[in-house]
Tab-separated table of C-alpha atoms and ligand atoms in Angstrom:
chain	number	residue	atom	x	y	z
A	291	MET	CA	286.441	139.362	130.611
A	292	ARG	CA	287.071	135.652	131.897
A	293	GLU	CA	284.371	133.095	131.549
A	294	GLU	CA	282.526	131.294	134.503
A	295	LEU	CA	284.126	127.870	134.832
A	296	ILE	CA	281.786	126.528	137.372
A	297	ARG	CA	278.239	127.564	138.437
A	298	VAL	CA	276.077	126.081	141.018
A	299	GLU	CA	272.324	126.805	141.093
A	300	THR	CA	270.004	126.210	144.161
A	301	LEU	CA	272.358	123.243	145.006
A	302	ALA	CA	271.200	121.287	148.130
A	303	LYS	CA	272.028	117.951	150.047
A	304	HIS	CA	269.715	116.656	152.481
A	305	TYR	CA	270.606	113.607	154.505
A	306	ARG	CA	267.751	111.510	155.972
A	307	VAL	CA	267.871	110.842	159.708
A	308	PRO	CA	267.028	107.174	160.633
A	309	LYS	CA	263.571	107.056	162.669
A	310	MET	CA	264.033	106.583	166.403
A	311	LYS	CA	260.218	105.561	167.042
A	312	LEU	CA	257.985	103.663	164.761
A	313	PHE	CA	255.386	106.522	163.919
A	314	GLU	CA	257.966	109.209	164.030
A	315	LYS	CA	257.903	111.837	160.957
A	316	ARG	CA	260.998	111.243	159.032
A	317	GLN	CA	263.594	113.973	159.270
A	318	ALA	CA	266.414	115.337	157.245
A	319	VAL	CA	269.632	117.151	157.775
A	320	HIS	CA	269.863	120.110	155.368
A	321	ALA	CA	273.509	119.818	154.979
A	322	VAL	CA	273.578	122.223	151.997
A	323	ASP	CA	270.339	124.209	151.517
A	324	GLY	CA	269.929	125.853	148.019
A	325	ILE	CA	273.147	127.678	147.260
A	326	SER	CA	274.069	129.439	144.089
A	327	PHE	CA	277.372	130.862	143.062
A	328	GLY	CA	279.951	130.886	140.067
A	329	ILE	CA	283.589	130.566	139.900
A	330	THR	CA	285.482	132.466	137.157
A	331	GLU	CA	288.098	130.696	135.130
A	332	GLY	CA	291.559	131.214	136.869
A	333	GLU	CA	289.852	132.368	140.246
A	334	ILE	CA	290.558	131.115	143.572
A	335	PHE	CA	286.956	131.013	145.435
A	336	GLY	CA	287.325	130.358	149.115
A	337	LEU	CA	284.599	128.892	150.939
A	338	VAL	CA	284.732	129.349	154.859
A	339	GLY	CA	282.667	128.567	157.829
A	340	GLU	CA	282.363	126.465	160.904
A	341	SER	CA	282.476	122.762	160.874
A	342	GLY	CA	279.307	121.344	159.717
A	343	CYS	CA	278.267	124.378	157.656
A	344	GLY	CA	278.151	122.517	154.364
A	345	LYS	CA	281.307	123.705	152.637
A	346	SER	CA	283.114	120.317	152.173
A	347	THR	CA	279.836	118.696	150.874
A	348	THR	CA	279.556	121.567	148.362
A	349	GLY	CA	282.796	120.741	147.034
A	350	GLN	CA	282.319	117.111	146.830
A	351	MET	CA	278.958	117.693	144.984
A	352	ILE	CA	280.726	119.810	142.380
A	353	VAL	CA	283.134	117.106	141.582
A	354	GLN	CA	280.259	114.565	141.872
A	355	LEU	CA	281.696	112.474	144.709
A	356	VAL	CA	278.509	113.137	146.473
A	357	LYS	CA	275.154	113.247	144.528
A	358	GLU	CA	273.163	116.342	145.271
A	359	SER	CA	269.598	116.090	146.516
A	360	ALA	CA	268.553	119.205	144.216
A	361	GLY	CA	270.045	121.778	142.092
A	362	SER	CA	272.290	122.088	139.200
A	363	ILE	CA	276.026	122.145	138.469
A	364	TYR	CA	277.485	123.597	135.368
A	365	TYR	CA	281.068	123.165	134.073
A	366	ARG	CA	281.710	125.705	131.025
A	367	ASP	CA	277.945	126.214	130.650
A	368	ARG	CA	277.380	122.413	130.315
A	369	LYS	CA	275.209	120.810	133.081
A	370	ILE	CA	277.112	117.977	134.645
A	371	ASN	CA	275.267	116.523	137.482
A	372	ASP	CA	273.137	114.348	135.162
A	373	LEU	CA	275.881	112.927	133.035
A	374	SER	CA	276.158	109.141	132.382
A	375	GLY	CA	279.092	107.293	134.029
A	376	ALA	CA	281.176	107.436	130.753
A	377	GLY	CA	280.434	111.142	130.218
A	378	MET	CA	281.368	111.857	133.994
A	379	LYS	CA	284.699	109.599	133.670
A	380	ALA	CA	285.953	111.732	130.805
A	381	LEU	CA	285.136	114.910	132.739
A	382	ARG	CA	286.848	113.693	135.887
A	383	GLN	CA	290.268	114.369	134.340
A	384	GLU	CA	289.326	118.110	134.407
A	385	LEU	CA	287.715	118.101	137.931
A	386	GLN	CA	289.925	117.095	140.942
A	387	ILE	CA	289.852	117.240	144.660
A	388	VAL	CA	292.775	117.380	147.233
A	389	PHE	CA	291.530	115.867	150.621
A	390	GLN	CA	292.155	117.384	153.994
A	391	ASP	CA	294.086	114.462	155.522
A	392	PRO	CA	297.371	113.657	153.590
A	393	TYR	CA	297.938	110.841	156.092
A	394	SER	CA	294.810	108.831	155.008
A	395	SER	CA	294.414	109.798	151.409
A	396	LEU	CA	297.407	107.918	150.311
A	397	ASN	CA	297.600	104.196	150.249
A	398	PRO	CA	300.425	103.301	152.858
A	399	LYS	CA	301.158	100.052	150.814
A	400	LYS	CA	302.005	101.756	147.471
A	401	THR	CA	305.037	103.754	146.320
A	402	ILE	CA	304.458	107.305	145.425
A	403	GLY	CA	305.487	106.381	141.774
A	404	TRP	CA	302.492	103.922	141.649
A	405	LEU	CA	300.061	106.231	143.437
A	406	LEU	CA	300.798	109.010	140.817
A	407	GLU	CA	300.598	106.643	137.972
A	408	GLU	CA	297.503	104.679	138.818
A	409	PRO	CA	295.004	107.458	137.651
A	410	LEU	CA	296.930	107.662	134.350
A	411	ILE	CA	296.515	103.844	133.802
A	412	ILE	CA	292.641	104.054	134.817
A	413	HIS	CA	292.286	106.879	132.164
A	414	GLY	CA	294.209	104.859	129.391
A	415	ILE	CA	296.866	107.716	129.271
A	416	GLY	CA	300.199	107.003	127.642
A	417	ASP	CA	302.568	103.954	127.678
A	418	LYS	CA	304.785	103.150	130.639
A	419	ALA	CA	307.619	105.414	129.572
A	420	GLU	CA	305.292	108.225	128.824
A	421	ARG	CA	303.385	107.784	132.103
A	422	ARG	CA	306.729	107.752	134.047
A	423	LYS	CA	307.655	111.053	132.287
A	424	ILE	CA	304.379	112.600	133.399
A	425	VAL	CA	304.644	111.369	136.878
A	426	THR	CA	308.232	112.742	137.281
A	427	GLU	CA	307.242	116.209	135.920
A	428	THR	CA	304.358	116.430	138.082
A	429	LEU	CA	306.490	115.661	141.197
A	430	GLU	CA	308.662	118.323	139.976
A	431	GLN	CA	305.794	120.763	139.716
A	432	VAL	CA	305.144	120.184	143.522
A	433	GLY	CA	308.703	120.667	144.384
A	434	LEU	CA	309.666	117.051	144.803
A	435	SER	CA	312.416	115.072	142.845
A	436	SER	CA	312.261	111.769	141.153
A	437	ASP	CA	313.913	110.364	144.271
A	438	TYR	CA	310.329	110.035	145.822
A	439	LEU	CA	309.031	107.758	143.256
A	440	LYS	CA	310.145	104.738	145.041
A	441	ARG	CA	309.373	106.030	148.543
A	442	TYR	CA	306.180	105.058	150.564
A	443	PRO	CA	303.927	107.687	152.250
A	444	HIS	CA	305.108	106.759	155.893
A	445	GLU	CA	308.619	107.852	154.787
A	446	LEU	CA	307.379	111.489	154.057
A	447	SER	CA	306.791	114.456	156.237
A	448	GLY	CA	303.254	115.922	156.562
A	449	GLY	CA	304.138	118.766	154.037
A	450	GLN	CA	305.785	116.149	151.662
A	451	LYS	CA	302.496	113.970	151.775
A	452	GLN	CA	300.491	116.908	151.108
A	453	ARG	CA	302.730	117.996	148.004
A	454	VAL	CA	301.959	114.265	146.826
A	455	GLY	CA	298.278	114.752	147.390
A	456	ILE	CA	298.452	117.817	145.058
A	457	ALA	CA	300.458	115.903	142.519
A	458	ALA	CA	297.820	113.167	142.499
A	459	ALA	CA	295.177	115.862	141.650
A	460	LEU	CA	297.490	117.342	138.966
A	461	VAL	CA	298.713	114.239	137.192
A	462	LEU	CA	295.544	114.316	134.969
A	463	LYS	CA	296.160	117.898	133.990
A	464	PRO	CA	292.705	119.297	135.439
A	465	LYS	CA	291.310	122.788	134.970
A	466	PHE	CA	289.462	122.969	138.249
A	467	ILE	CA	290.406	121.539	141.768
A	468	VAL	CA	288.477	121.490	144.946
A	469	ILE	CA	291.091	122.059	147.851
A	470	ASP	CA	289.397	120.646	150.943
A	471	GLU	CA	290.958	121.837	154.170
A	472	ALA	CA	294.144	120.688	152.729
A	473	VAL	CA	296.505	122.598	155.029
A	474	SER	CA	294.525	122.353	158.181
A	475	ALA	CA	296.570	119.443	159.487
A	476	LEU	CA	299.895	121.081	158.724
A	477	ASP	CA	302.256	123.191	160.864
A	478	VAL	CA	301.886	126.980	160.202
A	479	SER	CA	305.290	127.261	158.316
A	480	VAL	CA	304.532	124.245	156.305
A	481	GLN	CA	300.978	125.787	155.674
A	482	SER	CA	302.459	128.924	154.126
A	483	GLN	CA	304.787	126.808	151.857
A	484	ILE	CA	301.828	124.767	150.572
A	485	LEU	CA	299.534	127.936	150.159
A	486	ASN	CA	302.369	129.517	147.970
A	487	LEU	CA	302.775	126.418	146.189
A	488	LEU	CA	299.040	126.454	145.134
A	489	LYS	CA	299.031	130.013	144.167
A	490	GLU	CA	302.179	129.352	141.924
A	491	LEU	CA	300.498	126.300	140.247
A	492	ARG	CA	297.311	128.332	139.823
A	493	ASP	CA	299.250	131.017	137.827
A	494	LYS	CA	301.598	128.597	135.961
A	495	LEU	CA	298.996	125.913	134.976
A	496	ARG	CA	296.053	128.302	134.679
A	497	LEU	CA	294.004	126.513	137.282
A	498	THR	CA	290.796	127.381	139.024
A	499	TYR	CA	290.344	126.481	142.668
A	500	LEU	CA	287.473	126.124	145.121
A	501	PHE	CA	289.525	126.537	148.284
A	502	ILE	CA	287.658	125.277	151.367
A	503	SER	CA	288.678	125.931	155.156
A	504	HIS	CA	287.308	126.692	158.411
A	505	ASP	CA	290.221	129.314	158.882
A	506	LEU	CA	289.202	132.795	157.307
A	507	ASN	CA	292.800	133.909	157.771
A	508	VAL	CA	294.095	131.326	155.411
A	509	VAL	CA	290.961	131.605	152.976
A	510	GLN	CA	291.466	135.268	152.805
A	511	TYR	CA	295.267	134.970	152.197
A	512	ILE	CA	294.794	132.675	149.042
A	513	SER	CA	291.533	133.593	147.633
A	514	ASP	CA	290.295	136.145	145.184
A	515	ARG	CA	286.701	136.118	146.407
A	516	VAL	CA	285.459	134.631	149.653
A	517	GLY	CA	281.938	132.846	150.321
A	518	VAL	CA	280.923	132.450	153.785
A	519	MET	CA	278.571	129.487	154.725
A	520	TYR	CA	276.355	129.257	157.800
A	521	LEU	CA	274.069	126.269	158.518
A	522	GLY	CA	274.119	125.097	154.758
A	523	LYS	CA	273.504	128.611	153.402
A	524	LEU	CA	275.727	131.201	151.691
A	525	VAL	CA	275.599	134.258	153.894
A	526	GLU	CA	278.073	136.580	152.208
A	527	ILE	CA	280.283	136.787	149.035
A	528	PHE	CA	283.021	139.427	148.924
A	529	ASP	CA	286.258	140.341	147.189
A	530	ALA	CA	289.138	138.959	149.368
A	531	GLY	CA	291.469	141.993	148.401
A	532	SER	CA	289.082	144.743	148.747
A	533	THR	CA	290.043	147.507	151.403
A	534	VAL	CA	286.674	149.568	150.895
A	535	ASP	CA	284.237	146.827	150.408
A	536	GLY	CA	284.991	144.574	153.330
A	537	PRO	CA	282.585	141.864	154.949
A	538	LEU	CA	279.192	143.099	156.229
A	539	HIS	CA	277.356	140.118	157.541
A	540	PRO	CA	277.520	139.965	161.260
A	541	TYR	CA	278.649	136.272	161.245
A	542	THR	CA	281.505	137.182	158.688
A	543	LYS	CA	282.391	140.191	161.038
A	544	ALA	CA	282.492	137.860	164.116
A	545	LEU	CA	284.758	135.280	161.990
A	546	PHE	CA	287.083	138.316	161.122
A	547	SER	CA	287.223	139.417	164.782
A	548	ALA	CA	288.620	136.075	165.765
A	549	ILE	CA	291.762	136.393	163.603
A	550	PRO	CA	294.558	137.190	165.837
A	551	ASP	CA	295.624	140.932	165.539
A	552	VAL	CA	299.364	141.740	166.047
A	553	LYS	CA	298.524	145.425	167.419
A	554	GLY	CA	295.796	143.989	169.707
A	555	GLU	CA	293.493	146.807	168.686
A	556	LYS	CA	290.647	144.500	167.326
A	557	GLU	CA	287.761	143.849	169.552
A	558	ARG	CA	286.526	140.286	169.549
A	559	ILE	CA	283.034	139.629	168.726
A	560	LEU	CA	281.764	136.641	170.794
A	561	LEU	CA	278.912	134.901	169.453
A	562	LYS	CA	276.338	133.603	171.910
A	563	GLY	CA	275.343	129.779	171.857
A	564	ASP	CA	276.226	127.267	169.597
A	565	VAL	CA	275.418	126.484	165.830
A	566	PRO	CA	271.629	125.221	165.805
A	567	ASN	CA	270.657	121.679	165.021
A	568	PRO	CA	270.563	121.511	161.054
A	569	ILE	CA	267.670	119.189	161.514
A	570	HIS	CA	265.532	122.001	162.978
A	571	PRO	CA	267.187	125.305	161.426
A	572	PRO	CA	265.787	128.413	163.141
A	573	LYS	CA	262.812	130.225	161.328
A	574	GLY	CA	263.731	133.452	159.619
A	575	CYS	CA	267.370	134.227	159.455
A	576	ALA	CA	269.110	131.022	160.506
A	577	PHE	CA	271.898	133.064	162.439
A	578	HIS	CA	269.474	135.060	164.446
A	579	PRO	CA	269.593	133.221	167.698
A	580	ARG	CA	273.233	134.013	167.895
A	581	CYS	CA	273.367	137.387	166.017
A	582	PRO	CA	274.125	140.569	168.318
A	583	LEU	CA	272.340	142.845	165.817
A	584	ALA	CA	268.957	140.574	165.450
A	585	THR	CA	265.687	142.304	165.295
A	586	ASP	CA	261.968	140.854	165.544
A	587	LYS	CA	261.987	140.743	161.653
A	588	CYS	CA	265.122	138.451	161.746
A	589	GLY	CA	263.042	135.805	163.526
A	590	ARG	CA	260.222	135.888	161.106
A	591	GLU	CA	261.704	136.453	157.667
A	592	ARG	CA	264.499	134.735	155.859
A	593	PRO	CA	266.983	137.296	154.152
A	594	ALA	CA	267.713	136.521	150.518
A	595	LEU	CA	271.446	136.646	149.383
A	596	ARG	CA	271.308	140.017	147.569
A	597	SER	CA	274.097	141.808	145.394
A	598	ILE	CA	274.854	145.261	146.843
A	599	THR	CA	277.861	145.710	144.400
A	600	PRO	CA	278.826	143.698	141.279
A	601	SER	CA	281.269	141.802	143.655
A	602	HIS	CA	279.535	141.760	146.941
A	603	ALA	CA	276.341	139.845	148.085
A	604	VAL	CA	275.168	139.659	151.581
A	605	SER	CA	271.939	137.857	153.175
A	606	CYS	CA	271.059	140.080	156.021
A	607	HIS	CA	268.043	142.386	156.606
A	608	LEU	CA	270.492	145.266	157.648
A	609	TYR	CA	271.453	145.806	154.164
A	610	GLU	CA	268.144	145.685	152.417
A	611	GLU	CA	267.925	149.561	152.412
A	612	GLY	CA	269.730	152.632	153.288
A	613	ASP	CA	273.413	153.154	153.777
A	614	ILE	CA	274.830	149.642	153.185
A	615	PHE	CA	278.394	150.611	154.332
A	616	GLN	CA	277.251	152.167	157.854
B	717	SF4	FE1	271.736	139.143	162.099
B	717	SF4	FE2	269.212	139.869	161.498
B	717	SF4	FE3	271.266	140.054	159.633
B	717	SF4	FE4	270.361	137.709	160.285
B	717	SF4	S1	269.181	139.156	159.254
B	717	SF4	S2	272.543	138.360	160.211
B	717	SF4	S3	269.776	138.070	162.497
B	717	SF4	S4	270.689	141.318	161.564
């Protein structure tokens, strides 16, 4: 059985909102509100939800680019969110991130060779010749030849820039990569090339990913398991490939219904209203003002994320008793 590589426990990020009036009570945005999950070694764990649900903040906290307000992050059973600067620098080699926007994540004034060599210099890896060898090999791994070493980011297409972004994450030979909306800015045909590249690299280099996207179609294609976030909370975790144990939470079902259906047989579930203000999240189930199946209990009591099979957990009062696959 594979080991858990990453575990987060009751992880939270609260941003204080500036006071608008002198005696106003200080308020906070609960961007991530006490979530717990694990990612097994070699797994692609997809995190999906609407913009502002906390998925990117979660990824940035795991690689410690954003400091959590509460909770714990473990890497190979070692708590990493209270490490010293030196301890975290050593760990940074193993935990990397690929950002959403390949256009702005690469310094336009530097060549691709320089951009990929810089992390090796920072971490004191190899001499000039060894570093050049690592950089050239890494470029080849993402499907680019050594011809690209002397090019600048503006000379590359969107897909080539994202390949360089992936190479920048790979060059330190990490074990775990957060991939944050990395295909959202790309054309559909380029998206599928990058998704297939990420899958190949996972298999070849034995990587583990947290794959973040607002697009459930993309997340389901690449992931082994999917976590669904709504208003800072995880509302469901399920096996992406399971045909018998599909999504149950009304929010996940609504997301699925929005995926285009070639046969045109699927009924679209339209949610009423907008995502509530995260400064004042609704009482009870945070989804209840928009849920087509809400009951009185939903407005009073917050459902816990509860395992209903070894690989499926859901946070909804509908699945607390009785036939869960109704
Ligand atoms: Fe809907 Fe109630 Fe389930 Fe929340 S707990 S998702 S409001 S049915």
